[in-house]
Amino acid sequence: MAQRQRALTGVTAPARWATRSRWPPGLGLAALTAVVGLGLGSLGALLWQARGVHPAALWQEPWLAAVLRFTLWQATLSTLLAVGLAVPVALALARRPRFPGRALLLRAMELSLVLPTLIGLFGLVAVHGRRGWAAPLWEWLAGSESGYLYGLSGIVLAHVFYNLPLSARLMLQALETAPAAHWRLASQLGLTRMALWRTLEWPRLKPLLPRLAALVFTLCFTSFAIVMTLGGGPRSSTLEVALYQALKFDHDLALAALLALTQLTICLSLWLLALSRGGTPSLVVGSVSLPAGGRWRRRDAAGVSRATDAVWLTALAALLLPPLAAVVLAGLAGLPDLPRQASLWPAAGRSLVMALGAALGALALALALLVGSRWLRARRRGAAALLMEGGGQLILVIPSLVLGTGLFLLLRPTLGSGWQGYGLVVLVNAFMALPFAMQVIRGALPGLSAPEERLADQFGIRGRPRLRWLVWPRLRRPLALALAYAMTLSLGDFSVIALFGSPSAPTLPMLLYQQLGGYRWQGAAATALLLLALVVLVFVLLGLLTRRTPRYPWNRFAREERHARVP
């Protein structure tokens, strides 16, 4: 009784456990120091190396000026096509909540978000290459050999293949967050198509567009594997590829630093512009809780919309599904070649270990930053909380090669080869996955509501029991999703591993690139299928592990009590 009175009288604030604990601010500060310290350290190393190079070389040197122009042009064109075409696709998906194959199309769109770049490239070559599935149709229409996959057109096609599903899926998620009451009212008022766009759809999409366009532009601007495979020549080279060549082959550290700083300046300026406009929508699918509610009849779903929606959805399926099917079919045909690939299984094990290490690192950093930010926000220190949370998002504007190059220059006197290079790859991949992990976990971290926290305090549930029985059940599925995202991002990495990895001890993406470059088609097909299977397996396994409901002790007591009542 005395213990219960102490618990009741001692509760004066809803976040008492957090008040007593000093771990959240300490962990958050340590994570912020690591992220900002390494980021600023790498930038400082780049600035130190670039002090001997004049920025005017970017426009005075014809080759550098051509590379900069091509990089900006292909990124701008890819962004306009990917984001612009995603708007009618997302509207069509929102207007058609039920049609055969909708679930499969959405799963394919979500798979494309985490699909390693080289797997997508393999599928695109199988479909759009000179001997691909679409080559006879192209020759019949154009009367010439199919060669559009290489050069600017191929690079833009690959960027649209990856970023249009991403943009459309995020737009659909934003449209589905509209409360059911709004759609009910629109249905009752019989709003026309234009009125629905003006009052319901555009207000949902408008805050998303600046950050989404900045994200797509950054991904296209810093694209490496796509440009290396489909471009890479003097007329189709980008800053990222030029940086790789300067660092890997020419050993021109000053030029590499100048290119890296140019990339960073352009990306950072774009993100500052995007953040100054619009809100803070989520850029990760599945990280937003959708409102419950029924579907309401939309007046704009009838008439000419049936035909236009069918055209957009068929075009999306034609863009997305054939390359994925080509990967699976070619991989099945290459299965007999698996036993002859001595380097395949070591590469798979190496990739999994590195991906798991990078994902756990990203998860630890994300949790530390978000818990520390929440602790500060609960004490009305909003500016400090925003700074701590924004520190993790800062990595989003730093391309992976820029971060890797800076860390390489910073650690160059002591950085050796072998495991040290792979350790640096794990570190860079952990930092690059950090913003996505934070996006997934942020929505679930608040955990308990104020009444639930107050009730838990009244019963004296604090510390480890509180974490185990009240917080963990709400966090485990978002944590698993964040772990899966971070692992697949690291599994598909090719840019950083190409810089610091060893060709004699490749990861799966590096092995796939070697096989594609050596025209070993059967082996490449089997490697691509194995990499795709690992990506799917990570999501399925983590989903299954977190699907089972937790076994609360009071449930066991209730079952025992029910059994005891049975005569």
Coordinates of C-alpha atoms in Angstrom, one line a residue:
M1 CA 0.0 0.0 0.0
A2 CA 2.8 2.4 0.9
Q3 CA 4.5 1.6 -2.3
R4 CA 1.4 2.4 -4.3
Q5 CA 1.0 5.7 -2.4
R6 CA 4.5 6.6 -3.2
A7 CA 3.8 5.9 -6.8
L8 CA 0.7 7.9 -6.8
T9 CA 2.0 10.9 -4.9
G10 CA 5.3 10.9 -6.7
V11 CA 3.8 11.5 -10.2
T12 CA 3.9 15.1 -11.2
A13 CA 4.8 14.9 -14.8
P14 CA 3.9 12.6 -17.7
A15 CA 7.6 11.9 -18.6
R16 CA 9.0 11.1 -15.2
W17 CA 11.1 8.2 -16.5
A18 CA 12.6 10.4 -19.1
T19 CA 13.2 13.2 -16.5
R20 CA 15.3 10.9 -14.3
S21 CA 17.2 9.3 -17.1
R22 CA 20.3 11.0 -18.4
W23 CA 20.9 8.5 -21.2
P24 CA 18.7 10.2 -23.9
P25 CA 20.5 13.5 -24.1
G26 CA 23.9 11.9 -23.7
L27 CA 23.3 9.4 -26.5
G28 CA 21.8 12.0 -28.7
L29 CA 24.8 14.3 -28.2
A30 CA 27.3 11.5 -28.8
A31 CA 25.5 10.6 -32.1
L32 CA 25.3 14.2 -33.2
T33 CA 29.0 14.7 -32.5
A34 CA 29.8 11.6 -34.5
V35 CA 27.6 12.6 -37.5
V36 CA 28.5 16.3 -37.6
G37 CA 32.2 15.6 -36.7
L38 CA 32.8 13.1 -39.4
G39 CA 30.8 15.2 -41.9
L40 CA 32.6 18.4 -41.1
G41 CA 35.9 16.6 -40.9
S42 CA 35.5 15.1 -44.4
L43 CA 34.5 18.6 -45.7
G44 CA 37.5 20.1 -44.0
A45 CA 39.8 17.5 -45.6
L46 CA 38.3 18.3 -49.0
L47 CA 38.7 22.1 -48.5
W48 CA 42.3 21.5 -47.5
Q49 CA 43.0 19.5 -50.6
A50 CA 41.2 21.9 -52.9
R51 CA 43.0 25.0 -51.8
G52 CA 45.4 24.7 -54.8
V53 CA 42.6 24.5 -57.4
H54 CA 40.8 27.5 -58.7
P55 CA 37.0 27.0 -59.0
A56 CA 37.1 28.9 -62.4
A57 CA 38.6 25.7 -63.8
L58 CA 35.0 24.4 -63.8
W59 CA 34.0 26.6 -66.7
Q60 CA 37.4 27.5 -68.1
E61 CA 38.4 23.9 -68.7
P62 CA 36.3 22.6 -71.6
W63 CA 36.1 19.0 -70.4
L64 CA 35.1 20.0 -66.8
A65 CA 32.5 22.5 -68.2
A66 CA 31.0 19.8 -70.5
V67 CA 30.8 17.3 -67.6
L68 CA 29.1 19.9 -65.4
R69 CA 26.6 20.8 -68.1
F70 CA 25.8 17.2 -68.8
T71 CA 25.3 16.4 -65.1
L72 CA 22.9 19.3 -64.6
W73 CA 21.0 18.6 -67.8
Q74 CA 20.5 14.9 -67.2
A75 CA 19.5 15.4 -63.6
T76 CA 17.0 18.2 -64.5
L77 CA 15.5 16.2 -67.4
S78 CA 15.2 13.1 -65.2
T79 CA 13.6 15.0 -62.3
L80 CA 11.1 16.8 -64.6
L81 CA 10.0 13.5 -66.2
A82 CA 10.0 11.4 -63.1
V83 CA 8.1 13.8 -60.8
G84 CA 5.9 15.3 -63.6
L85 CA 4.8 11.9 -64.9
A86 CA 4.3 10.6 -61.3
V87 CA 1.5 13.1 -60.7
P88 CA -1.1 11.6 -63.1
V89 CA 0.0 8.1 -62.1
A90 CA -0.6 8.8 -58.4
L91 CA -3.9 10.4 -59.2
A92 CA -5.0 7.4 -61.2
L93 CA -4.0 5.0 -58.4
A94 CA -5.9 7.1 -55.9
R95 CA -9.0 7.2 -58.1
R96 CA -8.9 3.4 -58.7
P97 CA -8.7 1.8 -55.2
R98 CA -9.7 -1.5 -56.7
F99 CA -8.6 -3.1 -60.0
P100 CA -7.0 -6.5 -60.8
G101 CA -3.3 -6.3 -60.2
R102 CA -3.3 -3.1 -58.1
A103 CA -1.7 -4.8 -55.1
L104 CA 1.0 -6.4 -57.4
L105 CA 1.7 -3.0 -59.0
L106 CA 2.1 -1.3 -55.6
R107 CA 4.4 -4.1 -54.4
A108 CA 6.5 -3.7 -57.6
M109 CA 6.6 0.1 -57.0
E110 CA 7.8 -0.5 -53.4
L111 CA 10.3 -3.0 -54.6
S112 CA 11.8 -0.6 -57.0
L113 CA 12.5 1.8 -54.0
V114 CA 15.0 -0.7 -52.5
L115 CA 16.1 -2.5 -55.7
P116 CA 19.9 -2.4 -56.1
T117 CA 20.8 -0.3 -59.0
L118 CA 22.7 -2.9 -60.9
I119 CA 19.7 -5.3 -60.8
G120 CA 17.5 -2.7 -62.4
L121 CA 20.2 -2.1 -65.0
F122 CA 20.4 -5.8 -65.7
G123 CA 16.6 -5.9 -66.3
L124 CA 16.7 -2.7 -68.4
V125 CA 19.5 -4.2 -70.6
A126 CA 17.5 -7.4 -71.0
V127 CA 14.4 -5.5 -72.1
H128 CA 15.7 -2.3 -73.9
G129 CA 19.2 -3.5 -74.9
R130 CA 20.3 -4.0 -78.6
R131 CA 19.1 -7.7 -78.3
G132 CA 16.4 -7.0 -75.7
W133 CA 12.7 -7.9 -75.7
A134 CA 11.8 -4.5 -77.0
A135 CA 14.4 -4.4 -79.8
P136 CA 12.1 -6.0 -82.5
L137 CA 9.4 -3.5 -81.8
W138 CA 11.8 -0.6 -82.0
E139 CA 13.3 -1.8 -85.3
W140 CA 9.7 -2.2 -86.7
L141 CA 8.8 1.4 -85.6
A142 CA 12.0 3.2 -86.2
G143 CA 13.6 1.1 -89.0
S144 CA 17.0 1.1 -87.3
E145 CA 18.8 -0.9 -84.7
S146 CA 17.8 -0.3 -81.1
G147 CA 20.5 1.8 -79.4
Y148 CA 18.5 4.2 -77.3
L149 CA 19.6 2.6 -74.0
Y150 CA 23.1 4.1 -74.1
G151 CA 23.9 7.7 -73.7
L152 CA 21.6 10.5 -72.4
S153 CA 18.3 8.7 -73.4
G154 CA 19.3 5.5 -71.6
I155 CA 20.5 7.4 -68.4
V156 CA 17.2 9.3 -68.3
L157 CA 15.2 6.1 -68.9
A158 CA 17.0 4.4 -66.0
H159 CA 16.5 7.3 -63.7
V160 CA 12.8 7.5 -64.6
F161 CA 12.5 3.7 -64.0
Y162 CA 13.8 4.2 -60.5
N163 CA 12.4 7.5 -59.5
L164 CA 8.9 7.6 -61.1
P165 CA 7.6 4.7 -58.9
L166 CA 9.2 6.3 -55.9
S167 CA 7.6 9.7 -56.6
A168 CA 4.2 8.2 -57.5
R169 CA 4.2 5.9 -54.4
L170 CA 5.0 8.9 -52.1
M171 CA 2.3 11.0 -53.8
L172 CA -0.2 8.2 -53.4
Q173 CA 0.7 8.0 -49.7
A174 CA 0.2 11.7 -49.3
L175 CA -3.2 11.6 -51.1
E176 CA -4.3 8.7 -48.9
T177 CA -3.6 10.7 -45.7
A178 CA -6.7 12.9 -46.5
P179 CA -9.3 12.3 -43.8
A180 CA -12.3 10.1 -44.8
A181 CA -14.6 13.0 -43.8
H182 CA -13.2 15.1 -46.6
W183 CA -13.9 12.5 -49.2
R184 CA -17.3 11.9 -47.8
L185 CA -18.1 15.6 -48.0
A186 CA -16.7 15.8 -51.5
S187 CA -18.9 12.9 -52.5
Q188 CA -22.0 14.4 -51.0
L189 CA -21.3 17.8 -52.7
G190 CA -20.6 16.1 -56.0
L191 CA -17.4 18.0 -56.7
T192 CA -16.1 17.9 -60.2
R193 CA -12.6 16.6 -61.2
M194 CA -11.1 20.1 -61.2
A195 CA -12.7 21.0 -57.9
L196 CA -11.3 17.9 -56.3
W197 CA -7.9 18.7 -57.6
R198 CA -8.1 22.3 -56.3
T199 CA -9.5 21.5 -52.8
L200 CA -8.3 18.0 -51.9
E201 CA -5.5 16.7 -54.1
W202 CA -3.3 19.7 -54.8
P203 CA -3.1 20.8 -51.1
R204 CA -1.9 17.2 -50.2
L205 CA 0.7 17.2 -53.0
K206 CA 2.0 20.8 -52.8
P207 CA 4.0 20.4 -49.5
L208 CA 5.6 17.2 -50.8
L209 CA 6.8 18.4 -54.2
P210 CA 9.8 20.6 -53.2
R211 CA 11.4 18.0 -51.0
L212 CA 10.5 15.2 -53.4
A213 CA 12.0 17.1 -56.4
A214 CA 15.1 17.8 -54.4
L215 CA 15.4 14.2 -53.4
V216 CA 15.0 12.9 -57.0
F217 CA 17.4 15.6 -58.4
T218 CA 20.0 14.7 -55.8
L219 CA 19.6 10.9 -56.6
C220 CA 20.0 11.7 -60.4
F221 CA 22.7 14.3 -59.9
T222 CA 24.9 11.9 -57.8
S223 CA 24.0 8.7 -59.8
F224 CA 27.0 6.6 -60.3
A225 CA 26.3 3.0 -61.4
I226 CA 23.7 4.0 -64.0
V227 CA 26.1 6.5 -65.6
M228 CA 29.0 4.1 -65.4
T229 CA 27.0 1.4 -67.2
L230 CA 24.9 3.3 -69.7
G231 CA 27.2 6.4 -70.2
G232 CA 30.6 7.1 -68.9
G233 CA 32.1 8.2 -72.2
P234 CA 33.4 11.7 -72.8
R235 CA 30.0 12.9 -73.9
S236 CA 28.0 11.1 -71.1
S237 CA 30.0 11.6 -68.0
T238 CA 28.9 13.2 -64.8
L239 CA 30.7 14.8 -61.8
E240 CA 30.3 11.6 -59.8
V241 CA 32.0 9.5 -62.5
A242 CA 34.7 12.1 -63.0
L243 CA 35.4 12.2 -59.3
Y244 CA 35.7 8.4 -59.3
Q245 CA 38.2 8.5 -62.2
A246 CA 40.2 11.3 -60.6
L247 CA 40.5 9.4 -57.3
K248 CA 40.8 5.9 -58.5
F249 CA 42.9 6.2 -61.7
D250 CA 44.5 9.7 -61.9
H251 CA 45.2 10.0 -58.2
D252 CA 44.4 13.7 -58.6
L253 CA 43.2 14.5 -55.0
A254 CA 42.8 18.2 -55.7
L255 CA 40.6 17.7 -58.7
A256 CA 38.6 15.1 -56.8
A257 CA 38.1 17.6 -53.9
L258 CA 37.0 20.3 -56.3
L259 CA 34.4 18.0 -58.0
A260 CA 33.2 16.8 -54.6
L261 CA 32.8 20.4 -53.3
T262 CA 31.0 21.3 -56.5
Q263 CA 28.5 18.5 -56.0
L264 CA 28.0 19.4 -52.4
T265 CA 27.5 23.1 -53.1
I266 CA 24.8 22.4 -55.7
C267 CA 23.0 19.7 -53.7
L268 CA 23.1 21.8 -50.5
S269 CA 21.8 24.9 -52.2
L270 CA 18.9 22.9 -53.7
W271 CA 18.0 21.3 -50.4
L272 CA 18.1 24.7 -48.6
L273 CA 15.7 26.0 -51.2
A274 CA 13.4 23.0 -50.9
L275 CA 13.4 23.1 -47.1
S276 CA 12.5 26.8 -47.2
R277 CA 9.3 25.9 -49.0
G278 CA 6.6 23.4 -48.1
G279 CA 6.3 21.3 -44.9
T280 CA 8.1 18.3 -43.6
P281 CA 6.4 15.3 -45.3
S282 CA 7.8 11.8 -45.0
L283 CA 10.0 10.6 -47.8
V284 CA 9.7 6.9 -46.9
V285 CA 6.8 4.7 -47.9
G286 CA 5.1 3.0 -44.9
S287 CA 6.3 5.6 -42.4
V288 CA 2.9 7.4 -42.2
S289 CA -0.2 6.2 -40.4
L290 CA -3.1 6.3 -42.8
P291 CA -6.5 7.4 -41.5
A292 CA -9.1 4.7 -41.1
G293 CA -12.3 5.1 -43.1
G294 CA -14.2 3.7 -46.0
R295 CA -13.9 4.4 -49.7
W296 CA -16.3 7.0 -51.1
R297 CA -17.6 7.2 -54.6
R298 CA -15.7 9.8 -56.6
R299 CA -17.5 11.6 -59.3
D300 CA -14.3 12.1 -61.3
A301 CA -13.8 8.3 -61.5
A302 CA -16.3 8.0 -64.3
G303 CA -16.3 9.1 -67.9
V304 CA -13.1 10.0 -69.6
S305 CA -11.0 9.3 -66.5
R306 CA -11.5 5.6 -67.1
A307 CA -9.5 5.8 -70.4
T308 CA -6.8 8.2 -69.1
D309 CA -6.3 6.2 -65.9
A310 CA -6.0 3.0 -67.9
V311 CA -3.3 4.6 -70.2
W312 CA -1.3 5.9 -67.2
L313 CA -1.4 2.6 -65.3
T314 CA -0.6 0.5 -68.3
A315 CA 2.4 2.8 -69.1
L316 CA 3.6 2.4 -65.5
A317 CA 3.2 -1.4 -65.7
A318 CA 5.1 -1.5 -69.1
L319 CA 7.9 0.6 -67.6
L320 CA 8.2 -1.4 -64.3
L321 CA 7.2 -5.0 -64.7
P322 CA 9.2 -6.2 -67.8
P323 CA 12.7 -5.5 -66.3
L324 CA 11.7 -7.1 -63.1
A325 CA 10.4 -10.2 -64.9
A326 CA 13.5 -10.3 -67.1
V327 CA 15.7 -10.4 -63.9
V328 CA 13.7 -13.4 -62.6
L329 CA 13.5 -15.3 -65.9
A330 CA 17.2 -14.7 -66.7
G331 CA 18.2 -15.6 -63.2
L332 CA 16.3 -18.9 -63.3
A333 CA 18.0 -19.7 -66.6
G334 CA 21.3 -19.0 -64.9
L335 CA 20.8 -21.2 -61.9
P336 CA 22.7 -24.2 -63.4
D337 CA 25.7 -21.8 -63.5
L338 CA 25.6 -21.2 -59.7
P339 CA 27.8 -24.2 -58.6
R340 CA 30.6 -23.0 -61.0
Q341 CA 30.8 -19.6 -59.4
A342 CA 33.4 -19.9 -56.7
S343 CA 33.3 -16.3 -55.8
L344 CA 29.5 -15.9 -55.6
W345 CA 28.9 -17.3 -52.1
P346 CA 31.9 -15.5 -50.4
A347 CA 30.6 -12.3 -52.1
A348 CA 27.1 -12.9 -50.7
G349 CA 28.4 -13.5 -47.2
R350 CA 30.6 -10.4 -47.4
S351 CA 27.6 -8.3 -48.6
L352 CA 25.3 -9.5 -45.9
V353 CA 27.8 -8.9 -43.1
M354 CA 28.6 -5.4 -44.3
A355 CA 24.9 -4.6 -44.8
L356 CA 24.0 -5.8 -41.3
G357 CA 26.8 -3.8 -39.8
A358 CA 25.8 -0.6 -41.7
A359 CA 22.1 -1.1 -40.9
L360 CA 22.8 -1.6 -37.2
G361 CA 25.0 1.5 -37.2
A362 CA 22.3 3.5 -38.9
L363 CA 19.7 2.3 -36.5
A364 CA 21.8 3.1 -33.4
L365 CA 22.5 6.6 -34.7
A366 CA 18.8 7.2 -35.6
L367 CA 17.5 6.0 -32.2
A368 CA 20.1 8.1 -30.3
L369 CA 19.3 11.3 -32.3
L370 CA 15.5 10.8 -32.1
V371 CA 15.5 9.9 -28.4
G372 CA 17.7 12.9 -27.6
S373 CA 15.6 15.2 -29.7
R374 CA 12.4 14.0 -28.0
W375 CA 14.0 14.5 -24.5
L376 CA 14.9 18.1 -25.5
R377 CA 11.5 18.8 -27.0
A378 CA 9.7 17.5 -23.9
R379 CA 11.6 20.2 -21.9
R380 CA 10.6 22.9 -24.3
R381 CA 14.0 23.2 -25.9
G382 CA 12.7 23.2 -29.5
A383 CA 15.8 24.8 -31.2
A384 CA 18.2 22.3 -29.6
A385 CA 15.8 19.4 -30.5
L386 CA 15.5 20.6 -34.1
L387 CA 19.3 20.9 -34.3
M388 CA 19.8 17.4 -33.1
E389 CA 17.2 15.9 -35.4
G390 CA 18.4 18.0 -38.4
G391 CA 22.0 16.7 -37.8
G392 CA 20.9 13.3 -39.0
Q393 CA 19.2 14.7 -42.1
L394 CA 22.3 16.7 -43.0
I395 CA 23.8 13.5 -44.5
L396 CA 21.0 13.5 -47.1
V397 CA 22.6 16.4 -49.0
I398 CA 26.1 14.9 -48.9
P399 CA 26.6 12.4 -51.7
S400 CA 28.2 9.1 -50.7
L401 CA 31.3 9.6 -52.8
V402 CA 31.7 13.1 -51.3
L403 CA 31.6 11.7 -47.8
G404 CA 33.7 8.7 -48.7
T405 CA 36.3 10.9 -50.4
G406 CA 36.5 13.3 -47.5
L407 CA 36.9 10.5 -45.0
F408 CA 39.5 8.8 -47.3
L409 CA 41.5 12.1 -47.4
L410 CA 41.0 12.5 -43.6
L411 CA 42.2 9.0 -42.8
R412 CA 44.7 8.6 -45.7
P413 CA 47.9 8.4 -43.6
T414 CA 46.6 5.5 -41.6
L415 CA 44.0 4.0 -43.8
G416 CA 45.2 0.7 -45.3
S417 CA 43.6 -1.8 -47.6
G418 CA 41.6 -4.9 -46.9
W419 CA 39.3 -4.8 -43.9
Q420 CA 40.0 -1.1 -43.2
G421 CA 38.6 -0.2 -46.6
Y422 CA 35.5 -2.3 -46.1
G423 CA 35.1 -0.8 -42.6
L424 CA 35.1 2.6 -44.2
V425 CA 32.4 1.4 -46.7
V426 CA 30.3 0.1 -43.7
L427 CA 30.7 3.5 -42.0
V428 CA 29.7 5.5 -45.1
N429 CA 26.7 3.3 -45.8
A430 CA 25.6 3.6 -42.2
F431 CA 25.7 7.4 -42.6
M432 CA 23.9 7.3 -45.9
A433 CA 21.1 5.1 -44.5
L434 CA 20.6 7.3 -41.5
P435 CA 18.1 9.8 -42.9
F436 CA 15.9 6.9 -44.2
A437 CA 16.0 5.1 -40.9
M438 CA 15.1 8.3 -39.0
Q439 CA 12.1 8.8 -41.4
V440 CA 10.7 5.4 -40.6
I441 CA 11.3 5.5 -36.8
R442 CA 10.2 9.1 -36.2
G443 CA 6.5 8.3 -36.4
A444 CA 6.6 5.5 -33.9
L445 CA 9.0 6.9 -31.4
P446 CA 6.6 9.0 -29.4
G447 CA 5.2 5.7 -28.3
L448 CA 2.9 6.2 -25.4
S449 CA 0.3 8.9 -25.2
A450 CA 0.2 11.3 -22.3
P451 CA -2.6 9.4 -20.5
E452 CA -0.7 6.1 -21.0
E453 CA 2.5 7.6 -19.6
R454 CA 0.6 9.0 -16.6
L455 CA -1.0 5.6 -16.0
A456 CA 2.3 3.8 -16.3
D457 CA 3.9 6.3 -13.8
Q458 CA 1.0 5.7 -11.4
F459 CA 1.6 2.0 -11.4
G460 CA 5.4 2.6 -11.1
I461 CA 6.2 0.9 -14.4
R462 CA 9.6 2.5 -15.3
G463 CA 13.0 1.6 -16.7
R464 CA 13.4 -1.8 -18.3
P465 CA 9.9 -3.1 -17.7
R466 CA 8.5 0.0 -19.3
L467 CA 10.8 -0.3 -22.3
R468 CA 10.1 -4.1 -22.6
W469 CA 6.3 -4.2 -22.2
L470 CA 5.1 -0.8 -23.3
V471 CA 7.6 0.8 -25.7
W472 CA 9.2 -2.1 -27.5
P473 CA 5.9 -3.6 -28.9
R474 CA 5.2 -0.3 -30.6
L475 CA 8.7 0.2 -31.8
R476 CA 9.7 -3.3 -33.1
R477 CA 7.9 -3.2 -36.4
P478 CA 9.2 0.3 -37.4
L479 CA 12.6 -0.8 -36.2
A480 CA 12.4 -3.9 -38.4
L481 CA 11.3 -1.8 -41.4
A482 CA 14.1 0.7 -40.8
L483 CA 16.6 -2.2 -40.5
A484 CA 15.3 -3.7 -43.8
Y485 CA 15.6 -0.3 -45.6
A486 CA 19.1 0.3 -44.3
M487 CA 20.3 -3.3 -45.1
T488 CA 19.0 -3.2 -48.7
L489 CA 20.5 0.2 -49.3
S490 CA 23.8 -1.1 -48.2
L491 CA 23.4 -4.4 -50.1
G492 CA 22.9 -2.5 -53.3
D493 CA 25.7 0.0 -52.9
F494 CA 28.1 0.1 -55.7
S495 CA 29.6 3.6 -55.6
V496 CA 31.5 3.5 -52.3
I497 CA 32.5 -0.1 -52.7
A498 CA 33.9 0.6 -56.2
L499 CA 36.1 3.2 -54.6
F500 CA 37.4 1.4 -51.5
G501 CA 36.7 -2.3 -52.2
S502 CA 39.1 -4.8 -53.7
P503 CA 38.2 -6.5 -57.1
S504 CA 39.7 -9.8 -55.7
A505 CA 37.2 -9.8 -52.8
P506 CA 34.1 -8.3 -54.3
T507 CA 30.6 -7.8 -52.8
L508 CA 27.6 -8.9 -54.9
P509 CA 27.1 -5.6 -56.7
M510 CA 30.8 -5.4 -57.6
L511 CA 30.8 -9.0 -58.7
L512 CA 27.7 -8.3 -60.9
Y513 CA 29.4 -5.3 -62.4
Q514 CA 32.5 -7.4 -63.2
Q515 CA 30.4 -10.1 -64.8
L516 CA 28.4 -7.6 -66.9
G517 CA 31.6 -5.9 -68.0
G518 CA 33.1 -9.3 -69.0
Y519 CA 30.0 -10.3 -71.0
R520 CA 29.4 -13.3 -68.6
W521 CA 25.6 -13.1 -69.1
Q522 CA 24.7 -16.4 -67.4
G523 CA 26.8 -15.7 -64.3
A524 CA 25.5 -12.1 -64.1
A525 CA 21.9 -13.4 -64.3
A526 CA 22.4 -15.8 -61.4
T527 CA 24.2 -13.1 -59.3
A528 CA 21.4 -10.6 -60.0
L529 CA 18.7 -13.2 -59.0
L530 CA 20.6 -14.0 -55.8
L531 CA 20.9 -10.3 -54.9
L532 CA 17.2 -9.8 -55.6
A533 CA 16.3 -12.8 -53.5
L534 CA 18.4 -11.5 -50.6
V535 CA 16.6 -8.1 -50.8
V536 CA 13.2 -9.8 -50.7
L537 CA 14.4 -12.2 -48.0
V538 CA 15.5 -9.4 -45.7
F539 CA 12.0 -7.7 -45.9
V540 CA 10.1 -11.0 -45.5
L541 CA 12.2 -12.4 -42.7
L542 CA 12.1 -9.2 -40.6
G543 CA 8.4 -8.8 -41.3
L544 CA 7.8 -12.4 -40.0
L545 CA 9.9 -11.9 -37.0
T546 CA 8.0 -8.8 -35.9
R547 CA 4.5 -10.0 -36.9
R548 CA 3.8 -12.1 -33.8
T549 CA 2.2 -10.2 -31.0
P550 CA 4.2 -9.9 -27.8
R551 CA 3.4 -12.3 -25.0
Y552 CA 2.4 -10.1 -22.1
P553 CA 2.5 -11.7 -18.7
W554 CA -1.0 -10.6 -17.9
N555 CA -2.2 -12.6 -20.9
R556 CA -0.7 -15.7 -19.4
F557 CA -2.3 -15.0 -16.1
A558 CA -5.7 -14.5 -17.8
R559 CA -5.3 -17.8 -19.6
E560 CA -4.4 -19.6 -16.4
E561 CA -7.4 -18.1 -14.7
R562 CA -9.7 -19.1 -17.6
H563 CA -8.3 -22.7 -17.4
A564 CA -8.8 -22.7 -13.7
R565 CA -12.5 -21.9 -14.1
V566 CA -13.1 -24.8 -16.4
P567 CA -14.5 -27.7 -14.3

